[in-house]
mmCIF file of C-alpha atoms in Angstrom:
data_model
loop_
_atom_site.group_PDB
_atom_site.id
_atom_site.type_symbol
_atom_site.label_atom_id
_atom_site.label_comp_id
_atom_site.label_asym_id
_atom_site.label_seq_id
_atom_site.Cartn_x
_atom_site.Cartn_y
_atom_site.Cartn_z
ATOM 1 C CA UNK R 1 26.084 -8.239 6.717
ATOM 2 C CA UNK R 2 22.427 -7.230 6.434
ATOM 3 C CA UNK R 3 22.028 -9.758 3.643
ATOM 4 C CA UNK R 4 23.367 -12.530 5.889
ATOM 5 C CA UNK R 5 20.932 -11.541 8.641
ATOM 6 C CA UNK R 6 18.016 -11.644 6.209
ATOM 7 C CA UNK R 7 19.104 -15.015 4.792
ATOM 8 C CA UNK R 8 19.282 -16.544 8.280
ATOM 9 C CA UNK R 9 15.871 -15.154 9.148
ATOM 10 C CA UNK R 10 14.298 -16.243 5.861
ATOM 11 C CA UNK R 11 15.583 -19.811 6.175
ATOM 12 C CA UNK R 12 14.285 -20.249 9.705
ATOM 13 C CA UNK R 13 10.993 -22.074 10.111
ATOM 14 C CA UNK R 14 10.272 -20.302 13.406
ATOM 15 C CA UNK R 15 10.781 -16.829 14.884
ATOM 16 C CA UNK R 16 14.277 -16.051 16.196
ATOM 17 C CA UNK R 17 15.673 -13.709 18.823
ATOM 18 C CA UNK R 18 18.475 -11.319 17.838
ATOM 19 C CA UNK R 19 20.987 -13.405 19.794
ATOM 20 C CA UNK R 20 19.995 -16.525 17.844
ATOM 21 C CA UNK R 21 20.339 -14.662 14.549
ATOM 22 C CA UNK R 22 23.801 -13.409 15.580
ATOM 23 C CA UNK R 23 24.900 -16.957 16.431
ATOM 24 C CA UNK R 24 23.556 -18.316 13.140
ATOM 25 C CA UNK R 25 25.289 -15.569 11.148
ATOM 26 C CA UNK R 26 28.581 -16.300 12.929
ATOM 27 C CA UNK R 27 28.207 -20.036 12.248
ATOM 28 C CA UNK R 28 27.099 -19.649 8.625
ATOM 29 C CA UNK R 29 29.497 -16.853 7.715
ATOM 30 C CA UNK R 30 32.792 -17.387 9.593
ATOM 31 C CA UNK R 31 34.253 -14.148 8.237
ATOM 32 C CA UNK R 32 31.496 -12.168 9.981
ATOM 33 C CA UNK R 33 31.553 -11.697 13.740
ATOM 34 C CA UNK R 34 28.509 -9.510 14.437
ATOM 35 C CA UNK R 35 27.494 -8.385 17.887
ATOM 36 C CA UNK R 36 23.877 -8.735 18.971
ATOM 37 C CA UNK R 37 23.515 -4.935 18.769
ATOM 38 C CA UNK R 38 24.689 -4.905 15.135
ATOM 39 C CA UNK R 39 22.308 -7.743 14.275
ATOM 40 C CA UNK R 40 19.446 -5.902 16.009
ATOM 41 C CA UNK R 41 20.216 -2.797 13.923
ATOM 42 C CA UNK R 42 20.181 -4.904 10.746
ATOM 43 C CA UNK R 43 16.880 -6.492 11.786
ATOM 44 C CA UNK R 44 15.358 -3.074 12.446
ATOM 45 C CA UNK R 45 16.525 -1.958 9.002
ATOM 46 C CA UNK R 46 14.729 -4.934 7.443
ATOM 47 C CA UNK R 47 11.602 -4.174 9.499
ATOM 48 C CA UNK R 48 11.554 -0.604 8.184
ATOM 49 C CA UNK R 49 11.769 -1.950 4.615
ATOM 50 C CA UNK R 50 8.996 -4.497 5.176
ATOM 51 C CA UNK R 51 11.298 -7.523 4.934
ATOM 52 C CA UNK R 52 10.941 -8.631 8.556
ATOM 53 C CA UNK R 53 8.457 -8.417 11.408
ATOM 54 C CA UNK R 54 8.974 -8.080 15.147
ATOM 55 C CA UNK R 55 6.799 -9.625 17.844
ATOM 56 C CA UNK R 56 7.116 -9.211 21.599
ATOM 57 C CA UNK R 57 6.163 -12.219 23.676
ATOM 58 C CA UNK R 58 7.353 -13.857 26.859
ATOM 59 C CA UNK R 59 9.432 -10.756 27.710
ATOM 60 C CA UNK R 60 11.494 -11.234 24.533
ATOM 61 C CA UNK R 61 11.494 -9.882 20.996
ATOM 62 C CA UNK R 62 11.177 -12.389 18.171
ATOM 63 C CA UNK R 63 11.855 -11.719 14.491
ATOM 64 C CA UNK R 64 10.480 -13.393 11.367
ATOM 65 C CA UNK R 65 11.014 -12.721 7.684
ATOM 66 C CA UNK R 66 8.060 -11.482 5.673
ATOM 67 C CA UNK R 67 7.245 -12.866 2.250
ATOM 68 C CA UNK R 68 9.083 -9.898 0.713
ATOM 69 C CA UNK R 69 12.088 -10.638 2.917
ATOM 70 C CA UNK R 70 12.126 -14.289 1.904
ATOM 71 C CA UNK R 71 12.015 -13.308 -1.763
ATOM 72 C CA UNK R 72 14.822 -10.776 -1.281
ATOM 73 C CA UNK R 73 16.950 -13.373 0.506
ATOM 74 C CA UNK R 74 16.298 -15.923 -2.236
ATOM 75 C CA UNK R 75 17.341 -13.419 -4.879
ATOM 76 C CA UNK R 76 20.335 -12.301 -2.870
ATOM 77 C CA UNK R 77 19.101 -8.752 -3.420
ATOM 78 C CA UNK R 78 18.930 -6.462 -0.464
ATOM 79 C CA UNK R 79 18.150 -3.254 -2.288
ATOM 80 C CA UNK R 80 21.307 -1.518 -1.219
ATOM 81 C CA UNK R 81 21.871 2.058 -2.182
ATOM 82 C CA UNK R 82 24.534 2.927 -4.725
ATOM 83 C CA UNK R 83 27.023 3.846 -2.005
ATOM 84 C CA UNK R 84 26.411 0.604 -0.091
ATOM 85 C CA UNK R 85 26.585 -1.569 -3.188
ATOM 86 C CA UNK R 86 29.727 -0.104 -4.694
ATOM 87 C CA UNK R 87 32.884 -2.167 -4.641
ATOM 88 C CA UNK R 88 36.520 -1.252 -4.947
ATOM 89 C CA UNK R 89 36.622 -2.938 -8.357
ATOM 90 C CA UNK R 90 34.017 -0.599 -9.825
ATOM 91 C CA UNK R 91 35.333 2.638 -11.299
ATOM 92 C CA UNK R 92 33.785 5.897 -10.203
ATOM 93 C CA UNK R 93 31.483 7.502 -12.723
ATOM 94 C CA UNK R 94 33.064 10.518 -14.324
ATOM 95 C CA UNK R 95 31.098 13.631 -15.104
ATOM 96 C CA UNK R 96 31.714 14.768 -18.639
ATOM 97 C CA UNK R 97 32.781 18.360 -19.232
ATOM 98 C CA UNK R 98 32.300 19.930 -22.645
ATOM 99 C CA UNK R 99 35.537 20.617 -24.508
ATOM 100 C CA UNK R 100 37.017 24.003 -23.774
ATOM 101 C CA UNK R 101 35.433 24.339 -20.330
ATOM 102 C CA UNK R 102 37.231 23.928 -17.052
ATOM 103 C CA UNK R 103 35.982 22.214 -13.947
ATOM 104 C CA UNK R 104 35.970 24.450 -10.884
ATOM 105 C CA UNK R 105 38.133 23.098 -8.082
ATOM 106 C CA UNK R 106 36.327 22.729 -4.791
#
């Protein structure tokens, strides 16, 4: 979802409000139905990572992608953590235990 928000922002030639981003995400990705609050959270996440900027003007908040955000959107890479990027198709990594030793049950 955050990737979709960044892609919409990066492909816009002008600043967008969170509501406009939410509408564009819904139109471009029919399987996603984000609320404005969820989109705002995603935008704030991108701001904290330097991929987007926020500007207040005319009693509204406008968002634009930074150069780093545009590059990330173009690469399709969002820099997700291992837990965010894992899929159900990927097996969990097993921790090896030397032969003859038991693993303590937690």
